[in-house]
Short mmCIF file of C-alpha atoms in Angstrom, two decimals:
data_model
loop_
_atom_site.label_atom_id
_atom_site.label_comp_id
_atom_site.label_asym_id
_atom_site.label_seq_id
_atom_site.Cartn_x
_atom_site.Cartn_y
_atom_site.Cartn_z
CA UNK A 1 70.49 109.72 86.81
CA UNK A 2 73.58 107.82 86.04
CA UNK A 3 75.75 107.09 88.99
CA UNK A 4 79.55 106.06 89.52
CA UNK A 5 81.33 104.28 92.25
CA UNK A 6 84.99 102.28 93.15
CA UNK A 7 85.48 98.73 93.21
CA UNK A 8 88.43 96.68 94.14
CA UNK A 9 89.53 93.44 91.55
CA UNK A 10 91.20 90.53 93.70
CA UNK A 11 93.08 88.16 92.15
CA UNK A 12 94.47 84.39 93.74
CA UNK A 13 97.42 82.26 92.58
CA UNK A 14 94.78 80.28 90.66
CA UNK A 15 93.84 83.08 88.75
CA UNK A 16 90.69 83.65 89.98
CA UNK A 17 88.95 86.67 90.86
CA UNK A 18 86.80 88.20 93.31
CA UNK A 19 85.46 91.97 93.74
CA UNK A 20 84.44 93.93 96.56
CA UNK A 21 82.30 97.36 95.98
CA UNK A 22 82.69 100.20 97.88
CA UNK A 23 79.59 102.93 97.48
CA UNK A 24 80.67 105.39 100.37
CA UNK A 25 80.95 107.75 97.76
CA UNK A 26 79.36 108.11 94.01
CA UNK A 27 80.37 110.27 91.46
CA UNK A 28 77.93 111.70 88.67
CA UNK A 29 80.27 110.81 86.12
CA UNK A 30 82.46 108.50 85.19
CA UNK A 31 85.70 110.73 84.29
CA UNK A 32 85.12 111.68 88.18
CA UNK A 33 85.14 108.33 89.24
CA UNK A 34 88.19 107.78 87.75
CA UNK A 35 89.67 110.52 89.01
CA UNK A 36 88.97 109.86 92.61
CA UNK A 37 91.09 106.65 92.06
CA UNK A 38 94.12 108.40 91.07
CA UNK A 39 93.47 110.98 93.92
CA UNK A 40 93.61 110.56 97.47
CA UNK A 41 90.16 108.49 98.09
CA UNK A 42 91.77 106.03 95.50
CA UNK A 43 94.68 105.33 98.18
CA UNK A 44 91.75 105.17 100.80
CA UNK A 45 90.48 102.40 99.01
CA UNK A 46 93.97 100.76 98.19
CA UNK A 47 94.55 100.61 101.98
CA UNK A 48 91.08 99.38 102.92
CA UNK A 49 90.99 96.63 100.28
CA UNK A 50 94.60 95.56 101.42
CA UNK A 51 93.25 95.19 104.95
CA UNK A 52 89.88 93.46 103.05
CA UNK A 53 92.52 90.82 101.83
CA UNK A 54 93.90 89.83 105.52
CA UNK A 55 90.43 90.02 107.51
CA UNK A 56 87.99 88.65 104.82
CA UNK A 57 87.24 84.98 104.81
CA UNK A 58 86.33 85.56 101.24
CA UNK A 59 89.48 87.00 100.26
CA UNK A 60 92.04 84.90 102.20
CA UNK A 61 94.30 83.58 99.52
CA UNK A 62 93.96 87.01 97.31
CA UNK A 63 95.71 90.43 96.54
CA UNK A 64 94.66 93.46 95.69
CA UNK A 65 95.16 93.89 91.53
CA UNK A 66 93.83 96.62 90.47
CA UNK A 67 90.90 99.69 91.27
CA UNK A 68 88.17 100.50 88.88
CA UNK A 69 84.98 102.25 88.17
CA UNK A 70 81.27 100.45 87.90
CA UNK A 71 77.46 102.13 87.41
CA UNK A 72 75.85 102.06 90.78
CA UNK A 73 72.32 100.47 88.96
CA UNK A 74 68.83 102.16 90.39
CA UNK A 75 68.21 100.85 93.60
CA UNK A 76 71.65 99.80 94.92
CA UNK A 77 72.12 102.92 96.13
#
């Protein structure tokens, strides 16, 4: 079975850019995956991967750009 979770997409002043995954929660489709970013978990997210940004030695340097929607893949769960 097909499953759906968030990711954040990070972007520096060199335009590079770095993800981070978050699989608290999967969705069985992707229209509901979507929809949790423009709902409240979305802003969970937002606020999490802002914090990310600030406490991550892999993301010093980079700001949150933008929230999607990626297929967790069998066994990542």
């Amino acid at each position: 079975m097909r499953k759906w979770a968030l990711k954040a997409i990070f972007y520096n002043e060199a335009g590079e850019q770095n993800f981070t995954y978050y699989e608290e929660k999967t969705y069985r489709t992707k229209r509901g995956a979507i929809n949790a970013i423009n709902g409240e978990w979305g802003e969970e997210i937002a606020q999490s991967a802002t914090i990310d940004c600030q406490i991550d030695e892999d993301l010093k340097g980079f700001w949150l750009d933008d929230l999607d929607v990626y297929e967790v893949k069998e066994g990542e769960e």
